[in-house]
CSV table of C-alpha atoms in Angstrom, one decimal:
chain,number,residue,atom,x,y,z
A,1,UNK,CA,-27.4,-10.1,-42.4
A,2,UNK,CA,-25.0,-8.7,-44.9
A,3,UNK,CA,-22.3,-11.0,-46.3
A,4,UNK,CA,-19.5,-8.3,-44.9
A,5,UNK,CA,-21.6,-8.0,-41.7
A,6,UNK,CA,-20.7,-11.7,-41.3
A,7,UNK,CA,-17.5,-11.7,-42.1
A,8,UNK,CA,-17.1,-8.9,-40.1
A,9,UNK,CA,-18.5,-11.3,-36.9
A,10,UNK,CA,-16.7,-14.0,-37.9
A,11,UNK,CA,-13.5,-12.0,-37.8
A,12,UNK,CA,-14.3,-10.2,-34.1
A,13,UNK,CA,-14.5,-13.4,-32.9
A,14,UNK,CA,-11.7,-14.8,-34.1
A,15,UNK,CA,-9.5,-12.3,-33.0
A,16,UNK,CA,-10.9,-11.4,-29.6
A,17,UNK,CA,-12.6,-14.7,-28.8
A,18,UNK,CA,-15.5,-16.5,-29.2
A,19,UNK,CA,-19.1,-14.5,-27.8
A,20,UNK,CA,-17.2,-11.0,-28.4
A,21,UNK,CA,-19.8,-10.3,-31.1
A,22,UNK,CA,-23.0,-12.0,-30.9
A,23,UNK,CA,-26.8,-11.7,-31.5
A,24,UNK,CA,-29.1,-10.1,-29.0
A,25,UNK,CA,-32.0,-12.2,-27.9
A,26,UNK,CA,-34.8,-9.2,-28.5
A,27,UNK,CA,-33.8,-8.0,-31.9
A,28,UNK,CA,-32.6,-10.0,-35.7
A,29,UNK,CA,-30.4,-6.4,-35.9
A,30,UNK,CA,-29.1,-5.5,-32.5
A,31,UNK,CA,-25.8,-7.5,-30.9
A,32,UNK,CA,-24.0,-7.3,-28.1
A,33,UNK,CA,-20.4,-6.4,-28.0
A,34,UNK,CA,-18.3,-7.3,-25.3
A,35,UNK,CA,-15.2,-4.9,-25.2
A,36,UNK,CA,-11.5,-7.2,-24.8
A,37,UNK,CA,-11.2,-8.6,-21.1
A,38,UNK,CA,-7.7,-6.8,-20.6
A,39,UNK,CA,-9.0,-3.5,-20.7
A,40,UNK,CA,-12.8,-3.7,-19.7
A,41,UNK,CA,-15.8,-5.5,-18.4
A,42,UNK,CA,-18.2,-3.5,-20.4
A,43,UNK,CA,-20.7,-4.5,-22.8
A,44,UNK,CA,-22.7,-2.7,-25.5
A,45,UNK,CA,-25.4,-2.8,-27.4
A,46,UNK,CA,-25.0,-2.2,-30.9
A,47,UNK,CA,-27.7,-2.1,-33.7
A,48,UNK,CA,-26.6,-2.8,-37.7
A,49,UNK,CA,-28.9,-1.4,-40.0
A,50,UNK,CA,-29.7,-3.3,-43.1
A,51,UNK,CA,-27.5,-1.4,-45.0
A,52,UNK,CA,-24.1,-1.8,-43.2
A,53,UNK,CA,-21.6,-1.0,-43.8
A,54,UNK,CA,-22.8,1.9,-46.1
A,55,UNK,CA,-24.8,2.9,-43.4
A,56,UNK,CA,-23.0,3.0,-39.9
A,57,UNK,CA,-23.6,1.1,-37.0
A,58,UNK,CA,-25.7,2.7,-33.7
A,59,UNK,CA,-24.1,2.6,-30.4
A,60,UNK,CA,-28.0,1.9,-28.6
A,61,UNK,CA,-26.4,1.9,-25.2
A,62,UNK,CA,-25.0,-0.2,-22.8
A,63,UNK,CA,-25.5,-3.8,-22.0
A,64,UNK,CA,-24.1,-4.9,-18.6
A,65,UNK,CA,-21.3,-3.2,-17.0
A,66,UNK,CA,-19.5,-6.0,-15.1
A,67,UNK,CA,-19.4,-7.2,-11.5
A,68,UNK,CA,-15.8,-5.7,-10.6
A,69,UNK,CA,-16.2,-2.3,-13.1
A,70,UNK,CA,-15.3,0.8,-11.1
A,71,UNK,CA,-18.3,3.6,-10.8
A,72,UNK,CA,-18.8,5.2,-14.2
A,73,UNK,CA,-16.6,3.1,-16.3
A,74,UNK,CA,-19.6,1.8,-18.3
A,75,UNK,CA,-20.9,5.1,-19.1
A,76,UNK,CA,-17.3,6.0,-19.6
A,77,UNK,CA,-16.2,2.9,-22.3
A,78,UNK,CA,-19.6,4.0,-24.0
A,79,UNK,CA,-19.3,7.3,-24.8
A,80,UNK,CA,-15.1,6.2,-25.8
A,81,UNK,CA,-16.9,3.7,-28.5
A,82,UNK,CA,-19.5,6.1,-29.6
A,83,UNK,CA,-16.5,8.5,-30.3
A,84,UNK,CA,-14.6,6.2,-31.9
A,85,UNK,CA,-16.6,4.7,-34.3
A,86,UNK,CA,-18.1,8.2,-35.3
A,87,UNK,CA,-13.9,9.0,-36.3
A,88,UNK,CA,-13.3,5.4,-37.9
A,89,UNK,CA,-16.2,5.1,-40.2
A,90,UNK,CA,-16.0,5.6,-43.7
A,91,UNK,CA,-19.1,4.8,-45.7
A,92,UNK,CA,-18.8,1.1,-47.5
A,93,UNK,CA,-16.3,-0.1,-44.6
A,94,UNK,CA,-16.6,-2.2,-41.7
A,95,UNK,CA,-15.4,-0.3,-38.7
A,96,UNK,CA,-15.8,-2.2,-35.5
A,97,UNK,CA,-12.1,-4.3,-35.5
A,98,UNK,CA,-10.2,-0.2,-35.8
A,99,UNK,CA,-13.5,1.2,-33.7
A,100,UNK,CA,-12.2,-1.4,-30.9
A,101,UNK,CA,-8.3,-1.2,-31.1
A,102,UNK,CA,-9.1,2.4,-30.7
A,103,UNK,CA,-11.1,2.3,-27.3
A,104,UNK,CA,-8.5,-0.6,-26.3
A,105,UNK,CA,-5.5,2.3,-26.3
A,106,UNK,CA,-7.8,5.1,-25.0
A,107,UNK,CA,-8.8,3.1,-21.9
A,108,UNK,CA,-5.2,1.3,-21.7
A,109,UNK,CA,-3.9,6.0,-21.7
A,110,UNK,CA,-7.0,6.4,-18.8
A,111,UNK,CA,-5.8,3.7,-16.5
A,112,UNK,CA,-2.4,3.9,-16.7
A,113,UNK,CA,-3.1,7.9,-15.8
A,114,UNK,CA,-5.6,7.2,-12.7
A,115,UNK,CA,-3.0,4.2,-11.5
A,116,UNK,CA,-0.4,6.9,-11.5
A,117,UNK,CA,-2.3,9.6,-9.6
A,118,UNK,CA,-3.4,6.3,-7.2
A,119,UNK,CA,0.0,6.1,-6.2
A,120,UNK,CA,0.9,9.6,-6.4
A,121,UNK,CA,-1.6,10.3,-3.8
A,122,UNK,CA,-0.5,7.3,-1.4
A,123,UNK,CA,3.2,8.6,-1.7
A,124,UNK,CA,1.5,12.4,-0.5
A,125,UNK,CA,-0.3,10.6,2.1
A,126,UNK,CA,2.5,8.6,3.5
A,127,UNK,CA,4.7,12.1,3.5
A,128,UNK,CA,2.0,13.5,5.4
A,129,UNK,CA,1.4,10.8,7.7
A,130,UNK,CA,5.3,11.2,8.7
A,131,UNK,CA,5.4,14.9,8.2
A,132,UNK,CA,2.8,14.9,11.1
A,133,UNK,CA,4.1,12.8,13.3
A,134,UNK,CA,7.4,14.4,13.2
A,135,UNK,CA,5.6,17.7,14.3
A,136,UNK,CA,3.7,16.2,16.9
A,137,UNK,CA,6.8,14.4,18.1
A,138,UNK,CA,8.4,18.2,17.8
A,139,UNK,CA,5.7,19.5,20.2
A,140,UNK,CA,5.7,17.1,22.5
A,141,UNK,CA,9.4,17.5,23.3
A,142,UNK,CA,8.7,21.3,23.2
A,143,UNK,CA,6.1,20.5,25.8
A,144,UNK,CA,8.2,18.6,28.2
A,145,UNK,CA,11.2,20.5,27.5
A,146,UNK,CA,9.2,24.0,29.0
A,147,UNK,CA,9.4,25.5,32.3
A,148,UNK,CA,6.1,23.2,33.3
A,149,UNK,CA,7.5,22.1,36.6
A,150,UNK,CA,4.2,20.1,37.4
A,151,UNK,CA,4.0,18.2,34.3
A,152,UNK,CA,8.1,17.7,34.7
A,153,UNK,CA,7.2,15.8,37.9
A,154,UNK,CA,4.6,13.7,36.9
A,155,UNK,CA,5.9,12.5,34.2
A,156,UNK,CA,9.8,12.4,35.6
A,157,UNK,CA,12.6,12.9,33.3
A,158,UNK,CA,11.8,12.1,29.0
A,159,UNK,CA,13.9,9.0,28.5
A,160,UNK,CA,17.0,9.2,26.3
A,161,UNK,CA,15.0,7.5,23.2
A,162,UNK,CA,16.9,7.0,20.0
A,163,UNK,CA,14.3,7.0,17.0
A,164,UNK,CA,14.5,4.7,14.1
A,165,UNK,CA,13.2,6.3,10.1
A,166,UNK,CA,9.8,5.4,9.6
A,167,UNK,CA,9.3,2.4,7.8
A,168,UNK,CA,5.9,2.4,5.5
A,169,UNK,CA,4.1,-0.2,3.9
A,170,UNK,CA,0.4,-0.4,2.7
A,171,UNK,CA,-0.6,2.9,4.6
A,172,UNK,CA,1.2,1.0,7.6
A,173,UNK,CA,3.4,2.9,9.3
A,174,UNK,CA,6.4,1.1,11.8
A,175,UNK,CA,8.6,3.4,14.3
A,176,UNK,CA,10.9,1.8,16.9
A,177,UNK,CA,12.6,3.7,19.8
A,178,UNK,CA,14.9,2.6,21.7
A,179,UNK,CA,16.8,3.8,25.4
A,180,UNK,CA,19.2,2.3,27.9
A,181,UNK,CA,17.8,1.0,30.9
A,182,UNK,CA,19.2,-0.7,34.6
A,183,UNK,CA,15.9,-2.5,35.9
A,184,UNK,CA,13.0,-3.6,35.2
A,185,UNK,CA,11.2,-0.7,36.7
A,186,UNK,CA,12.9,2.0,35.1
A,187,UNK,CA,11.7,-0.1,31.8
A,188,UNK,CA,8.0,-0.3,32.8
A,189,UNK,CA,8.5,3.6,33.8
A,190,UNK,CA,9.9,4.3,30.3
A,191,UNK,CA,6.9,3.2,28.6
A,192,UNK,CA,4.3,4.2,30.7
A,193,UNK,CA,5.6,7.6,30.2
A,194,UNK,CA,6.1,7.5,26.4
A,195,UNK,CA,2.6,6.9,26.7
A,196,UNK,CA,1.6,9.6,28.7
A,197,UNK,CA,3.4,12.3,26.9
A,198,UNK,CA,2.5,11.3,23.1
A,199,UNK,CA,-1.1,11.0,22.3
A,200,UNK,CA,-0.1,9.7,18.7
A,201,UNK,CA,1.9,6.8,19.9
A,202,UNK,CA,-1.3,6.1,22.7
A,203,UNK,CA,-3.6,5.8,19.7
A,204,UNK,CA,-1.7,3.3,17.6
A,205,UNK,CA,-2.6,0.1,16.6
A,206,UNK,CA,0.3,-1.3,18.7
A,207,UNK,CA,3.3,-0.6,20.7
A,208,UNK,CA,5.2,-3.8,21.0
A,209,UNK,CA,7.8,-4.1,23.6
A,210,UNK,CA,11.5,-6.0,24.9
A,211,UNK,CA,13.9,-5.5,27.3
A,212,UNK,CA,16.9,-7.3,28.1
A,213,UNK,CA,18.7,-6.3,31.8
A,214,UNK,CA,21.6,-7.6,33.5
A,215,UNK,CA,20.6,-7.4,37.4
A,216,UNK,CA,23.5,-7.9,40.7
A,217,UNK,CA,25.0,-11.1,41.1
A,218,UNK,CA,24.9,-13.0,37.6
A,219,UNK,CA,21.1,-12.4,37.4
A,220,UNK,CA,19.3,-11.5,34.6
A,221,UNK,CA,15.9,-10.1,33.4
A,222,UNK,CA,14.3,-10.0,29.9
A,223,UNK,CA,10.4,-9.9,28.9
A,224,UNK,CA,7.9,-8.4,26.1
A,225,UNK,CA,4.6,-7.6,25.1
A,226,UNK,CA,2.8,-8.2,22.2
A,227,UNK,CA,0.5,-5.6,22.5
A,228,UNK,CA,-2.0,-7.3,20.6
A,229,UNK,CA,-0.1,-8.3,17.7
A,230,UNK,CA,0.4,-12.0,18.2
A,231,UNK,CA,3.9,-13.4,18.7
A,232,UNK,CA,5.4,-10.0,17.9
A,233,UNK,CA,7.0,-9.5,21.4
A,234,UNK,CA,8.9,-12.4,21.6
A,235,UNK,CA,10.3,-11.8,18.0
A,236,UNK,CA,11.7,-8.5,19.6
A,237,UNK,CA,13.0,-10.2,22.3
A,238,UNK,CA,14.4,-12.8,20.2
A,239,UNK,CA,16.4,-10.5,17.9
A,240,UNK,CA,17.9,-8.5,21.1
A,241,UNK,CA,18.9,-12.3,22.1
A,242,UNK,CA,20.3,-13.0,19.1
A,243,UNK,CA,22.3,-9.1,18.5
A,244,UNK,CA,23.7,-10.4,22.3
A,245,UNK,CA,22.1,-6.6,23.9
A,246,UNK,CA,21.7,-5.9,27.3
A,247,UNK,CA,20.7,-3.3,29.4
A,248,UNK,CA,18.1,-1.7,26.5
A,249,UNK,CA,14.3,-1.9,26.3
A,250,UNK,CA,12.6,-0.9,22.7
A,251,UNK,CA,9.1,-0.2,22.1
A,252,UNK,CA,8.2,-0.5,18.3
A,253,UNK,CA,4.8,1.4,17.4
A,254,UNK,CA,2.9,0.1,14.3
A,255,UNK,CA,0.0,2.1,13.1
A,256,UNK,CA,-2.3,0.0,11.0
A,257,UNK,CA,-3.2,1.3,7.4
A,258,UNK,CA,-6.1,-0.7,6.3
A,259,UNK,CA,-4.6,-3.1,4.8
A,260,UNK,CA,-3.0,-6.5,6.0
A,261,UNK,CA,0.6,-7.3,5.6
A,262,UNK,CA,0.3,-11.0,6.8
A,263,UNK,CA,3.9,-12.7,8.0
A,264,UNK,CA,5.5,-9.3,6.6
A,265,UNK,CA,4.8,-7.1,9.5
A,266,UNK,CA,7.3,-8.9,11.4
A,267,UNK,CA,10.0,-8.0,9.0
A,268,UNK,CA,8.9,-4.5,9.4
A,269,UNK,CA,8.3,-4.6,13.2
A,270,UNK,CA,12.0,-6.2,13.7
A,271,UNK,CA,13.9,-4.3,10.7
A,272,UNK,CA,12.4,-0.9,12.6
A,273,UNK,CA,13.7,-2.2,16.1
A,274,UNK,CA,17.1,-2.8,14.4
A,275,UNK,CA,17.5,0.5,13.1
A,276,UNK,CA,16.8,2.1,16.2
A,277,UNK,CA,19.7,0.5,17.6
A,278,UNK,CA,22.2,1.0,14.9
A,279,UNK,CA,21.1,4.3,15.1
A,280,UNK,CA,21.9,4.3,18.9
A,281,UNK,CA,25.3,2.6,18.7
A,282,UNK,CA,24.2,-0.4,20.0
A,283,UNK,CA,25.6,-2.7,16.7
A,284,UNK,CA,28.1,-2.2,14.4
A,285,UNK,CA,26.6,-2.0,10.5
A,286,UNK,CA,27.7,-5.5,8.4
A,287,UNK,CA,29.0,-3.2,5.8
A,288,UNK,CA,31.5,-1.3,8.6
A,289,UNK,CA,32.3,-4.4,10.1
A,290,UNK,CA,33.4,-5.7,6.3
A,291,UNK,CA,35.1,-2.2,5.9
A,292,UNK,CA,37.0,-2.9,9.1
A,293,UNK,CA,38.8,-6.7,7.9
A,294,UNK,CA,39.4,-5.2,4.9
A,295,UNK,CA,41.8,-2.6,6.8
A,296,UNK,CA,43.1,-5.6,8.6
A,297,UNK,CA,44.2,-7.2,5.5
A,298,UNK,CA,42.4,-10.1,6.4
C-alpha cells in the first residue's frame, strides 16, 4: 500500500466514519467502499493498483446493495461512481473524497426528482379519484332524475342530501352526506336507497351512520352504525349530540387507500360529517358567529 493510498483511507474514514473504506477479504488490492448512509445503501468494490494514485482506481463492481435499496439503485450508484471518478481523476491525485461528494449530490438531484414525481402522481391520482366520483355521482342523479317511472318507484323519491368536499388523506378518501329526516323509518329508507342507487358508495370500505329524531310526545330516537369501522358510529352520534341537531341522519363514506390512518380517521370521519352540515345550514360557522358579536359591539 502506497503511503498516499493510506492517507487517503485514513482520511475516508475519518470523514465518513469508520469501515467506509476498508480491505476486502479476497484480495491485498481490492476494498470495499460503502457510499455515505444519507444518500445510499450501496457498496462497491474497488481495486488500487500498485501505482495509485498515478494510476487510477477500478470500479470492479458492486458489493452488496442493501436490505431496504429500491430495484436498480445499486446498479444505478455504480455506474454514478464509475462516472465520477473517470471526471475527478487527474494522474498523481487521490480522487475518491471529490469522486464521493460528487455521487453524494448526483443521488441527493435523483431523489429529490423521483420524490417530487411520487407526490405529483398521488396529487393526479387523488384528482382523479374525486374527478370520478363526481361523474359517477353526475350519472346517477341523471339516472334517477329520467323519465324511468319503474326505477322512480322502487327506489321512491332521491333524498334531499347535502354533500360535504371530499376530504383526502393517504389515498383515503372521506365524503359525508347529510338530509333531514322525521322517523326512524324514513332514516333506514334513506340509506338503503343511497345504497341502491350508487354503486361507488356500495363498494366502499364504509359508510358510517347517525341520526338524531325528535318523535310525538317528548320522545326521542337516535342510533348509528359503525359499519365496520370500530367506534366510529357513536363518534357521529356523539358530535350531532354535542352540535344539539335533531331531525337529521348523515352517512359518512370512507374509501380506504392502502394505507392506515390510526386514531386520525376519526378526525376525518367527523370533520367530513361537520362540513356536510354547515354546508346544509344546520350550524352557524365559529368565524360568522365571531363576525356577528363583533356587529353587536360586544
Amino acid at each position: 500500500m502506497s503511503e498516499q493510498l493510506a492517507d487517503e483511507l485514513e482520511a475516508i474514514n475519518s470523514i465518513y466514519g469508520d469501515g467506509t473504506l476498508v480491505p476486502a477479504d479476497d484480495s491485498p488490492s481490492t476494498y470495499i467502499l460503502t457510499l455515505p448512509g444519507e444518500i445510499t445503501e450501496s457498496t462497491l468494490r474497488l481495486q488500487f493498483p500498485p501505482a495509485y494514485p498515478d494510476e487510477p482506481p477500478v470500479v470492479l463492481g458492486t458489493h452488496s446493495s442493501g436490505e431496504h435499496a429500491k430495484r436498480g439503485a445499486a446498479a444505478r450508484d455504480l455506474a454514478l461512481f464509475r462516472d465520477a471518478v473517470g471526471e475527478v481523476y487527474e494522474p498523481g491525485q487521490v480522487c475518491l473524497f471529490d469522486a464521493i461528494e460528487q455521487v453524494k449530490e448526483l443521488i441527493a438531484a435523483i431523489t429529490a426528482a423521483e420524490k417530487q414525481d411520487e407526490e405529483e402522481e398521488d396529487e393526479e391520482e387523488n384528482e382523479k379519484r374525486v374527478s370520478s366520483y363526481d361523474a359517477a355521482a353526475a350519472a346517477t342523479h341523471d339516472v334517477l332524475s329520467s323519465d324511468s317511472q319503474t326505477g322512480r318507484d322502487a327506489l321512491g323519491l332521491e333524498p334531499p342530501w347535502t354533500l360535504s368536499v371530499p376530504l383526502i388523506e393517504l389515498k383515503s378518501t372521506f365524503i359525508a352526506r347529510c338530509a333531514p329526516v322525521s322517523s326512524p323509518q324514513q332514516a333506514a329508507q334513506y340509506l338503503q336507497h343511497l345504497l341502491a342507487s350508487d354503486k361507488r358508495v356500495r363498494a366502499a370500505t364504509h359508510n358510517i351512520t347517525a341520526w338524531r329524531i325528535r318523535g310525538p310526545n317528548g320522545t326521542s330516537f337516535q342510533d348509528c352504525d359503525d359499519d365496520g369501522e370500530t367506534a366510529a358510529g357513536g363518534r357521529l352520534l356523539h358530535l350531532m349530540q354535542l352540535m344539539d341537531l335533531w331531525d337529521t341522519m348523515v352517512v359518512v363514506t370512507r374509501w380506504y387507500g392502502g394505507q392506515l390512518l390510526g386514531p386520525r380517521r376519526f378526525a376525518l370521519i367527523n370533520g367530513a360529517a361537520r362540513d356536510a352540515f354547515v354546508r346544509a345550514g344546520l350550524v352557524v360557522e365559529e368565524n360568522k358567529q365571531e363576525g356577528k358579536r363583533k356587529k353587536g359591539g360586544k
